[in-house]
Coordinates of N, CA and C in Angstrom, one line a residue:
X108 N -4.6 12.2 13.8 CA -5.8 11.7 13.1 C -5.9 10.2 13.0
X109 N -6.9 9.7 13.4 CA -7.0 8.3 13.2 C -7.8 7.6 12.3
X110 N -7.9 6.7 11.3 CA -8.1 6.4 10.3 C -9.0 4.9 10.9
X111 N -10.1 4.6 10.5 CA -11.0 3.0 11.0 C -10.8 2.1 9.7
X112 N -10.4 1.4 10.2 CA -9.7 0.1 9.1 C -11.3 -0.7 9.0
X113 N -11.7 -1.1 7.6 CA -12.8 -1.5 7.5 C -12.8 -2.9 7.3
X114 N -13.6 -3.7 8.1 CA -14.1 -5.4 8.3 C -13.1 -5.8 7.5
X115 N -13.5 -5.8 6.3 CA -13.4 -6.5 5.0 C -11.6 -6.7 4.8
X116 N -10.7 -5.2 5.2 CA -9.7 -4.9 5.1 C -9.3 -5.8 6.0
X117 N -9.9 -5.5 7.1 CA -8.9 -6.5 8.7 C -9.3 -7.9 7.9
X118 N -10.5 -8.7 7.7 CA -10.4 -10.0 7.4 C -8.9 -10.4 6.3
X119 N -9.1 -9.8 5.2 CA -8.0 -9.8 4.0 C -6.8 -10.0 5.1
X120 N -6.2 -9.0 5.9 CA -5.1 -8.6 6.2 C -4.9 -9.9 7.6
X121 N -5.9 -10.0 8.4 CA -5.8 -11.4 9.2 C -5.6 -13.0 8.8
X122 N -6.5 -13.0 7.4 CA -6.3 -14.5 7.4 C -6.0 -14.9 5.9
X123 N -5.2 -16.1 6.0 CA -4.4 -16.2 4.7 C -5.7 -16.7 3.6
X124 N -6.2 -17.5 4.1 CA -7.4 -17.8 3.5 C -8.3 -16.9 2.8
X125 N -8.7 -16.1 3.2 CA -9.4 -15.5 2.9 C -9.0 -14.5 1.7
X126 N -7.6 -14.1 1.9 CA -6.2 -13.4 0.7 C -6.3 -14.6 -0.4
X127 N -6.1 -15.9 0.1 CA -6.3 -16.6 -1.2 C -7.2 -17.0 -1.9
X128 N -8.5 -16.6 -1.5 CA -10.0 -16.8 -2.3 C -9.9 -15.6 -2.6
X129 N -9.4 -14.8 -2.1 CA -9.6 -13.4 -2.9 C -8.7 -13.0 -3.7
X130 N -7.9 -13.6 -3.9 CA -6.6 -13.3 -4.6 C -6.7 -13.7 -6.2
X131 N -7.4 -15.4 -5.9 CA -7.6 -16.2 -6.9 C -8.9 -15.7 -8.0
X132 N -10.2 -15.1 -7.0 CA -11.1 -14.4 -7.8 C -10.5 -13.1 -8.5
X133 N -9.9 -12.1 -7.9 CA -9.1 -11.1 -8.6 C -8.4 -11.5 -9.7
X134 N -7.8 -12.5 -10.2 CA -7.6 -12.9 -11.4 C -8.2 -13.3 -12.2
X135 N -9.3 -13.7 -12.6 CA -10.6 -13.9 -13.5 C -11.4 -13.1 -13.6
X136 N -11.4 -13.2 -15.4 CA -12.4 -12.5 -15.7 C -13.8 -12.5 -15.2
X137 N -14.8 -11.2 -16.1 CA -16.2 -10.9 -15.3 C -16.5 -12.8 -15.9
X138 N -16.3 -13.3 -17.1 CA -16.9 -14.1 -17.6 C -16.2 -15.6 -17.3
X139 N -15.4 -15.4 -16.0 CA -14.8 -17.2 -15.8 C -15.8 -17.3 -14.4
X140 N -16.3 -19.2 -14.8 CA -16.9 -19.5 -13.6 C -16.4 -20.6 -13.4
X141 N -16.0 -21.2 -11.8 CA -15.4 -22.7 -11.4 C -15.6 -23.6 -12.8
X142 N -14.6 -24.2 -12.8 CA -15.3 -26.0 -13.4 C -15.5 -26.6 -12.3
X143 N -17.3 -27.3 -13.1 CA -18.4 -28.1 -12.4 C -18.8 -27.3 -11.4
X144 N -19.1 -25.8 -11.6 CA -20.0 -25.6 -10.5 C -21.6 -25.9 -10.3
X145 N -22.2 -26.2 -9.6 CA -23.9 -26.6 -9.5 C -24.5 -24.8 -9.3
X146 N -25.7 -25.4 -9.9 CA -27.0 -24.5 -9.7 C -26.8 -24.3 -8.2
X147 N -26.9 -24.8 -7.4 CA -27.3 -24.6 -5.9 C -26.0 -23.8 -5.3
X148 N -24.8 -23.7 -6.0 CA -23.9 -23.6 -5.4 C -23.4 -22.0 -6.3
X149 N -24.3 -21.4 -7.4 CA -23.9 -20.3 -8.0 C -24.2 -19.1 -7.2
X150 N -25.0 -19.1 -6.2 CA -25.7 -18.3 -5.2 C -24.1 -17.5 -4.4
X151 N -23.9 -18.3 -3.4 CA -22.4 -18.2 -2.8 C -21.4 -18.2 -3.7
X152 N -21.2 -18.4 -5.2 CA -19.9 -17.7 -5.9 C -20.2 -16.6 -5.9
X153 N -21.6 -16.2 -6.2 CA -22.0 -14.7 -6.7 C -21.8 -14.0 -5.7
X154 N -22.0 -14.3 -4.2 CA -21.6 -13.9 -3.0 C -20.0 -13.4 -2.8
X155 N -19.3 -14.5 -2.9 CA -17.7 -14.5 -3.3 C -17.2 -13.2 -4.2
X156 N -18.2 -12.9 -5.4 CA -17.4 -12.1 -6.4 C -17.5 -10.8 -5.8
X157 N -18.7 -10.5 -5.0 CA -19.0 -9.4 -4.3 C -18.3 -9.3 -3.2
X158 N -17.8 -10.3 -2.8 CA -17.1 -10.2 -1.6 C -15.6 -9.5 -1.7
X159 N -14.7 -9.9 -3.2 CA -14.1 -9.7 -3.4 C -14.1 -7.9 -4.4
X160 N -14.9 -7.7 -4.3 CA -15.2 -6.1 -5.0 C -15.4 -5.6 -3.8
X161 N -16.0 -5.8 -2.9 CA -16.4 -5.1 -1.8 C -14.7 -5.0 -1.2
X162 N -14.0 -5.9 -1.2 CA -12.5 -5.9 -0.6 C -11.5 -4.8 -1.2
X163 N -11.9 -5.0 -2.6 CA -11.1 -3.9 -3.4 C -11.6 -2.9 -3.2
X164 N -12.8 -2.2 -3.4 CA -13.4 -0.9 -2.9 C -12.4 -0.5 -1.7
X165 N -12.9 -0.9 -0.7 CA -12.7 -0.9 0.8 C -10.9 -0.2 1.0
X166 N -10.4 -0.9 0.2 CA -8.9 -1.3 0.4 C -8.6 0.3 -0.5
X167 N -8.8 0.5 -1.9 CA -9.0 1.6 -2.0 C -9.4 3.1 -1.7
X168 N -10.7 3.0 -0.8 CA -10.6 3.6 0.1 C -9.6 4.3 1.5
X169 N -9.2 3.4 1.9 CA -8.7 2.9 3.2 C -7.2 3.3 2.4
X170 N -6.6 3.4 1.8 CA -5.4 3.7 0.7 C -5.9 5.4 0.9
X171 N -7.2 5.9 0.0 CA -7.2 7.3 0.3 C -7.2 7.7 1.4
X172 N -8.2 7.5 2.8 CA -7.8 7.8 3.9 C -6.3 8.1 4.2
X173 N -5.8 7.3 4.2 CA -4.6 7.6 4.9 C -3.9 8.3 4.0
X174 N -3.7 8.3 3.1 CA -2.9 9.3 2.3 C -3.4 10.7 2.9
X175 N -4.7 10.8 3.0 CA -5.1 12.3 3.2 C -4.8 12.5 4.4
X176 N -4.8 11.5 5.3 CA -4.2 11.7 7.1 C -3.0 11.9 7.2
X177 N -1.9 11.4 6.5 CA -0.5 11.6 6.8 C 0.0 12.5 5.8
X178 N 0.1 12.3 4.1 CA 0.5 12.9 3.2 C 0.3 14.5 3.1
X179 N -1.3 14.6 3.2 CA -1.8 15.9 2.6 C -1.5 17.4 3.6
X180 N -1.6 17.2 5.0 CA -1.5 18.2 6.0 C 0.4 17.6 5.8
X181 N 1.1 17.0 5.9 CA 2.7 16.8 5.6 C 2.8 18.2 4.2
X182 N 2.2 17.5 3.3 CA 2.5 18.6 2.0 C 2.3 20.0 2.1
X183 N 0.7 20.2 2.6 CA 0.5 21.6 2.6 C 1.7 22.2 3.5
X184 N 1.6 21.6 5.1 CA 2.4 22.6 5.9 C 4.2 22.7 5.3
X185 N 4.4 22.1 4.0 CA 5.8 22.5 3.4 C 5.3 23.3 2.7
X186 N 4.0 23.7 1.8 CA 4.1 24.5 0.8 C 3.8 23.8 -0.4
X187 N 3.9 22.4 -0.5 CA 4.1 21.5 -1.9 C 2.2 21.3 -1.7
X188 N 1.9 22.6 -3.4 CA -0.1 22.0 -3.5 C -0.6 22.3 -4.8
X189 N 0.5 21.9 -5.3 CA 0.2 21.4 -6.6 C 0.2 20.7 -7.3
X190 N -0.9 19.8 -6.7 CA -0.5 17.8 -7.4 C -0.9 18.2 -9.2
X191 N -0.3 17.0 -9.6 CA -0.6 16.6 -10.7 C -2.0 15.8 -10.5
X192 N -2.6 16.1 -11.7 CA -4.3 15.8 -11.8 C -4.1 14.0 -12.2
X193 N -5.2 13.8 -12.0 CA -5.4 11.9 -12.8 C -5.0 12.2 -13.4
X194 N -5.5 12.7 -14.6 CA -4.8 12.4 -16.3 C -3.0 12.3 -16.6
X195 N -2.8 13.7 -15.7 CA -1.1 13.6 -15.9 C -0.6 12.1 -15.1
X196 N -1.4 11.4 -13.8 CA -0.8 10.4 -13.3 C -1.1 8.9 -14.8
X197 N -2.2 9.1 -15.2 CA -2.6 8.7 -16.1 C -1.6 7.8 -16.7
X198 N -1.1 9.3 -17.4 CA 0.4 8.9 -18.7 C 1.4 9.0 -17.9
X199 N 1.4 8.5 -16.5 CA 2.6 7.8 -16.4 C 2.8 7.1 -15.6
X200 N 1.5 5.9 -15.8 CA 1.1 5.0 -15.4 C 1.1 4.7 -14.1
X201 N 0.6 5.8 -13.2 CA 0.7 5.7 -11.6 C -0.9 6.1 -11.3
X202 N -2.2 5.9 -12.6 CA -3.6 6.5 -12.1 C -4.0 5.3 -11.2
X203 N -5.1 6.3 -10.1 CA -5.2 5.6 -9.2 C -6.6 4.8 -9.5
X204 N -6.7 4.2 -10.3 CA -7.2 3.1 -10.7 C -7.5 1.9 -9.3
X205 N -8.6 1.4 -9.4 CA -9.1 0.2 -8.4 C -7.8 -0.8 -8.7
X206 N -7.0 -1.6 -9.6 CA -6.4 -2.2 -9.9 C -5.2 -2.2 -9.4
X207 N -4.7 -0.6 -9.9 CA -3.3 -0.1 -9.4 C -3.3 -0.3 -7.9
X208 N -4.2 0.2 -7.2 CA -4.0 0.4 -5.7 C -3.8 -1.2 -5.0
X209 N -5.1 -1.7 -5.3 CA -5.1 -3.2 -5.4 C -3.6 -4.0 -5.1
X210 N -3.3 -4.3 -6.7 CA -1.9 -4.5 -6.5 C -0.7 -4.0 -5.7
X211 N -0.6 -2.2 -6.0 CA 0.4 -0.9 -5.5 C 0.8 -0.3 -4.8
X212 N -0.8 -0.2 -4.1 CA -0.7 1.0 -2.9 C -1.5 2.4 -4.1
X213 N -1.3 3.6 -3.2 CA -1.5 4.8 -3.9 C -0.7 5.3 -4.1
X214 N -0.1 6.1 -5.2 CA 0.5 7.2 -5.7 C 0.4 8.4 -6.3
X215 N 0.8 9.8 -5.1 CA 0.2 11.1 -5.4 C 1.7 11.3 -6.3
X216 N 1.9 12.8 -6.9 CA 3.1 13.2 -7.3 C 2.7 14.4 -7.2
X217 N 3.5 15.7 -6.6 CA 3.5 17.3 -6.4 C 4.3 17.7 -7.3
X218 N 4.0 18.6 -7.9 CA 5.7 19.5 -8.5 C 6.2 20.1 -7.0
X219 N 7.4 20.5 -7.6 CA 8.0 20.9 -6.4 C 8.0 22.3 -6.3
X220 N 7.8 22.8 -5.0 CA 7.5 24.3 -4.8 C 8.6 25.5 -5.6
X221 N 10.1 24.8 -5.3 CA 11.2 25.4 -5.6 C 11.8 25.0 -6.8
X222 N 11.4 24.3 -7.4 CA 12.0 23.9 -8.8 C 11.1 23.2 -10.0
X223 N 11.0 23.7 -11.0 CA 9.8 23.4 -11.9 C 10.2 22.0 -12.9
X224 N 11.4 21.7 -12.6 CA 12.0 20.9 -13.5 C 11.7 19.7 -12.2
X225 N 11.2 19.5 -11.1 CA 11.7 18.8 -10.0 C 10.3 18.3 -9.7
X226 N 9.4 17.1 -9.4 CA 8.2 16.4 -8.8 C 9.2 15.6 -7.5
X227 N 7.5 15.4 -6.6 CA 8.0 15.1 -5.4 C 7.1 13.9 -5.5
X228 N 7.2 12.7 -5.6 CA 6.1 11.3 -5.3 C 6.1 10.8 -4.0
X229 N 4.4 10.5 -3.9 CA 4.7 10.2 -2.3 C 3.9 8.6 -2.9
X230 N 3.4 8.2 -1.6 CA 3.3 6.4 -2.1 C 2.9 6.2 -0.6
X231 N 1.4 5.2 -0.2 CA 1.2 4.1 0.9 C 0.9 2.8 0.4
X232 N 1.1 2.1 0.8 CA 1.0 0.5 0.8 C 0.7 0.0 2.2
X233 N -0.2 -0.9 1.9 CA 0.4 -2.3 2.8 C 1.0 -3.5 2.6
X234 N 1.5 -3.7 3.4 CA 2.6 -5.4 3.4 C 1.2 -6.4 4.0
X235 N 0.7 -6.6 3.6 CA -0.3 -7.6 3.7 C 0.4 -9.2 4.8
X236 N 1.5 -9.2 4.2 CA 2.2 -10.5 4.7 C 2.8 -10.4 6.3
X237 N 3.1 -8.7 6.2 CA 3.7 -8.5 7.5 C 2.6 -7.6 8.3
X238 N 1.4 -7.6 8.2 CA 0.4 -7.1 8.5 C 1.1 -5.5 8.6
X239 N 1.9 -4.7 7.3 CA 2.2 -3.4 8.0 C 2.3 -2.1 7.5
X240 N 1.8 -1.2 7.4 CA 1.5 0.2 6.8 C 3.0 0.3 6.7
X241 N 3.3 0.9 5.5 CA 4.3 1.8 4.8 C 4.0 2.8 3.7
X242 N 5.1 3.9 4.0 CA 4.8 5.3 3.5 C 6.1 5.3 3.1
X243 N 6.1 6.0 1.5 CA 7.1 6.4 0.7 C 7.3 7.4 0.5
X244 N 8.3 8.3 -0.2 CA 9.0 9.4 -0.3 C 9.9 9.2 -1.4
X245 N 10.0 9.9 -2.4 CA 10.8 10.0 -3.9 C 11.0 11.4 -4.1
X246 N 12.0 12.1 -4.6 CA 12.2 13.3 -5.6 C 12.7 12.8 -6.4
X247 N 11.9 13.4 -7.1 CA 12.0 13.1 -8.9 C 13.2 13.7 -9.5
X248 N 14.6 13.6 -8.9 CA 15.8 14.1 -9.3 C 16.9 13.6 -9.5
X249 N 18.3 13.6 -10.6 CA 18.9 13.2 -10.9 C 20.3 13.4 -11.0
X250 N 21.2 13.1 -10.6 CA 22.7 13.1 -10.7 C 23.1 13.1 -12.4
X251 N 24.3 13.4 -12.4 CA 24.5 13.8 -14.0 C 24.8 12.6 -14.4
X252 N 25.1 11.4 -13.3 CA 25.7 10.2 -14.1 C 23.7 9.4 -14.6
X253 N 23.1 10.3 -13.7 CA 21.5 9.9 -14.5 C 21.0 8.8 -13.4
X254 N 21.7 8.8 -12.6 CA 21.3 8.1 -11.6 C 20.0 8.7 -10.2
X255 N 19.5 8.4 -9.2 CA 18.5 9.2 -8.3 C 19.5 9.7 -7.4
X256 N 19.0 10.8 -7.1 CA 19.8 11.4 -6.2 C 19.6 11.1 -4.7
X257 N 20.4 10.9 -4.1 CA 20.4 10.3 -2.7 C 20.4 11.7 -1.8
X258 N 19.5 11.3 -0.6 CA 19.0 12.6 0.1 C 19.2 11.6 1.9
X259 N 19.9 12.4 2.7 CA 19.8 12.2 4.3 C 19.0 12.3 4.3
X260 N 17.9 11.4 5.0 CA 16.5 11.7 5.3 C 16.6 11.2 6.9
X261 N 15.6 11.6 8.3 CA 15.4 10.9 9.2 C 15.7 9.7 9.6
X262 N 15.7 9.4 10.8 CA 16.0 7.7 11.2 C 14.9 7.0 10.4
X263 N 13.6 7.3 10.5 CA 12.4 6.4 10.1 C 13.2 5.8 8.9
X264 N 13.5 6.4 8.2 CA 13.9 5.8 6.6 C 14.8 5.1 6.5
X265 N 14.5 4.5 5.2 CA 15.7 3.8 4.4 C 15.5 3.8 3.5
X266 N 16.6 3.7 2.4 CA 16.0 3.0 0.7 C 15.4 2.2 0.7
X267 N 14.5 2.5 -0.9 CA 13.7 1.0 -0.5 C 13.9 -0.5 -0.8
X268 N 15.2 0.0 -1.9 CA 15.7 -1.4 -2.7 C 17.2 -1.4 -2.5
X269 N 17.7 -2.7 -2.8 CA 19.2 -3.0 -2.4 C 19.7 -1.9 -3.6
X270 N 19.4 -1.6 -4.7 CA 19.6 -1.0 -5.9 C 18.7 0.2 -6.2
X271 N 19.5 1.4 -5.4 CA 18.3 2.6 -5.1 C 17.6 3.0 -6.3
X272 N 16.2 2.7 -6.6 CA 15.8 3.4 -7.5 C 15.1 5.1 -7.6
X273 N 15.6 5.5 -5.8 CA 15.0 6.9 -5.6 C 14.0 7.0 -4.7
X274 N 13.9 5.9 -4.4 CA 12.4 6.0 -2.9 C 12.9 5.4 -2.3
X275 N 12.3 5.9 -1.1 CA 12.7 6.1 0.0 C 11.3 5.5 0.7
X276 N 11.2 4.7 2.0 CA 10.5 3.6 2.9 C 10.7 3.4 3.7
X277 N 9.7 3.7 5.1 CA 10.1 3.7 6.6 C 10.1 2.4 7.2
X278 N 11.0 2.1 7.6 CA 12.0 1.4 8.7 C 10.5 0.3 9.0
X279 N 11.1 -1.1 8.8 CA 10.1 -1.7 9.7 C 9.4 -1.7 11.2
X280 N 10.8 -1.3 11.6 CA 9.8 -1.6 13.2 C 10.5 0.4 13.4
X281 N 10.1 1.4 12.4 CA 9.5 2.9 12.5 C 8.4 3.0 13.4
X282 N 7.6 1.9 13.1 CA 5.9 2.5 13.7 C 5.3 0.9 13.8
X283 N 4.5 0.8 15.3 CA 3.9 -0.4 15.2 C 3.2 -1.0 13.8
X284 N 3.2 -2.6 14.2 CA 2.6 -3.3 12.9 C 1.2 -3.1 13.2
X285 N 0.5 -3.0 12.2 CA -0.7 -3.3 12.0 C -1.5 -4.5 12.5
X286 N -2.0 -4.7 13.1 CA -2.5 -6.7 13.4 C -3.9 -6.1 13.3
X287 N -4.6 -7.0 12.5 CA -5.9 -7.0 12.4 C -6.7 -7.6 13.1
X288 N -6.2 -8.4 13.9 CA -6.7 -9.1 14.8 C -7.0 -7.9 15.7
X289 N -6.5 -7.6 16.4 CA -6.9 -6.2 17.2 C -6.8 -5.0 17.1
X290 N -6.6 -4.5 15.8 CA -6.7 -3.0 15.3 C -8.1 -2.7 14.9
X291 N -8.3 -1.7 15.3 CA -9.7 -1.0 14.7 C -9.2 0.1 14.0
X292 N -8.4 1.1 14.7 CA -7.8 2.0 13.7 C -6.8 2.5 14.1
X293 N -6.3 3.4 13.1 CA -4.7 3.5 12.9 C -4.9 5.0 13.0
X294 N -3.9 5.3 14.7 CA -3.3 6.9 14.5 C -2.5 7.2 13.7
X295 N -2.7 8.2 12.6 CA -1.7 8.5 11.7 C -0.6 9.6 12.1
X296 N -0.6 10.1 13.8 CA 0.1 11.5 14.2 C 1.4 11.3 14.0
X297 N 1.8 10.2 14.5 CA 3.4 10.0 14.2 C 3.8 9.5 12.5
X298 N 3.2 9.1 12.2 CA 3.4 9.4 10.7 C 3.4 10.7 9.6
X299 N 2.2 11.1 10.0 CA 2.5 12.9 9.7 C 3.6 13.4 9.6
X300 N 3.9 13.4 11.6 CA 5.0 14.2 11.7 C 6.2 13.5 11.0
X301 N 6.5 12.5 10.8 CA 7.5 11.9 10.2 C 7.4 12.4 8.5
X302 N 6.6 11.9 8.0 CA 6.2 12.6 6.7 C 6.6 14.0 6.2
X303 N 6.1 14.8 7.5 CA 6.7 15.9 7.2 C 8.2 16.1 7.1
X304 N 8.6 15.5 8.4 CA 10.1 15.9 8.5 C 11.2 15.8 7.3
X305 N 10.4 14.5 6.3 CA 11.2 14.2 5.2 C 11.1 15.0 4.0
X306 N 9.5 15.8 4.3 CA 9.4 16.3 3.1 C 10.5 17.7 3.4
X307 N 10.7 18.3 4.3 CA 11.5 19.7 5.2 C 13.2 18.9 4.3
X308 N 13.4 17.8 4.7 CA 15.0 17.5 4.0 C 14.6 17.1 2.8
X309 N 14.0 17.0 2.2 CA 13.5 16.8 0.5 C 13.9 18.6 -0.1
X310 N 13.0 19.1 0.8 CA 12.8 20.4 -0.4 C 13.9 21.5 -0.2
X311 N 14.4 21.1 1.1 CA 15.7 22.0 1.4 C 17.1 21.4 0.5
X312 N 16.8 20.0 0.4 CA 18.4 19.7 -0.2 C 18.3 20.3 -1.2

């Protein structure tokens, strides 16, 4: 399945500039305007503020896409289809809020088919800095010392932190980088199948 990366997304993801006018309006409120802006010149902020809503939309978007191209057909064909609703991601501060993603990426969470005490989180982001799609993998499970439990997963993977906090994140050079300069859109086939393969050593361990 291939996913169309929209304008707004490739500009953000291309040029630094453009991340940093947008970066900078994303932190102000509805009600901060430049100091000394002119009359003549409120036209094109007002442009800017839209520009930057129109980026977060987009990006949002483009976050659901791909979750539903790699994650969702990954989940079904293991059996895992029982997400937790907004509300439950809600209270536990993973809703998919324009803000969260913004910052985050997106985060689904399943219960687990075979164990009721057991959720499965999945997670996409982009690395904006390294122009590069990443997909996550967590089971929500624990060792008696209380720690995450560590799972063999595929070559794609790795932990995601020097200090495992339980997710799991494919391999930088797993799957081409993203360059916005010349992507229009992203096959997600090999990610799927990768997706799946982890979810297959997830629910079996």
């Amino acid at each position: 399945m291939k996913i169309v990366i929209a304008e707004s997304v490739k500009s953000y993801c291309a040029s630094r500039g453009v991340r940093t006018a947008i970066d900078t309006l994303s932190e102000q409120s509805k009600g901060y305007l430049p100091d000394h802006l002119e009359w003549d010149e409120l036209r094109s902020y007002y442009q800017s503020v839209l520009a930057a809503a129109t980026i977060h939309t987009d990006f949002a978007i483009f976050y659901l896409d791909i979750w539903n191209a790699i994650w969702k057909p990954a989940l079904e064909a293991c059996s895992v289809t029982e997400p937790w609703t907004i509300d439950e991601m809600q209270e536990a501060d993973n809703a998919p809020s324009l803000e969260t993603l913004w910052y985050s990426g997106l985060y689904r969470t399943h219960y687990h088919p075979n164990d009721e005490n057991t959720s499965i989180d999945t997670h996409v982001e982009i690395d904006v800095v390294k122009n590069q799609l990443v997909i996550y993998i967590s089971l929500a499970s624990w060792n008696a010392e209380g720690n995450p439990k560590e799972i063999a997963l595929p070559a794609e993977w790795e932990q995601s932190e020097s200090e495992f906090d339980g997710w799991y994140k494919t391999k930088k050079d797993a799957f081409p980088a993203i360059d916005p300069n010349a992507t229009t859109e992203i096959d997600c086939t090999r990610m799927q199948k990768t997706a799946e393969e982890a979810l297959r050593q997830i629910i079996g361990s």
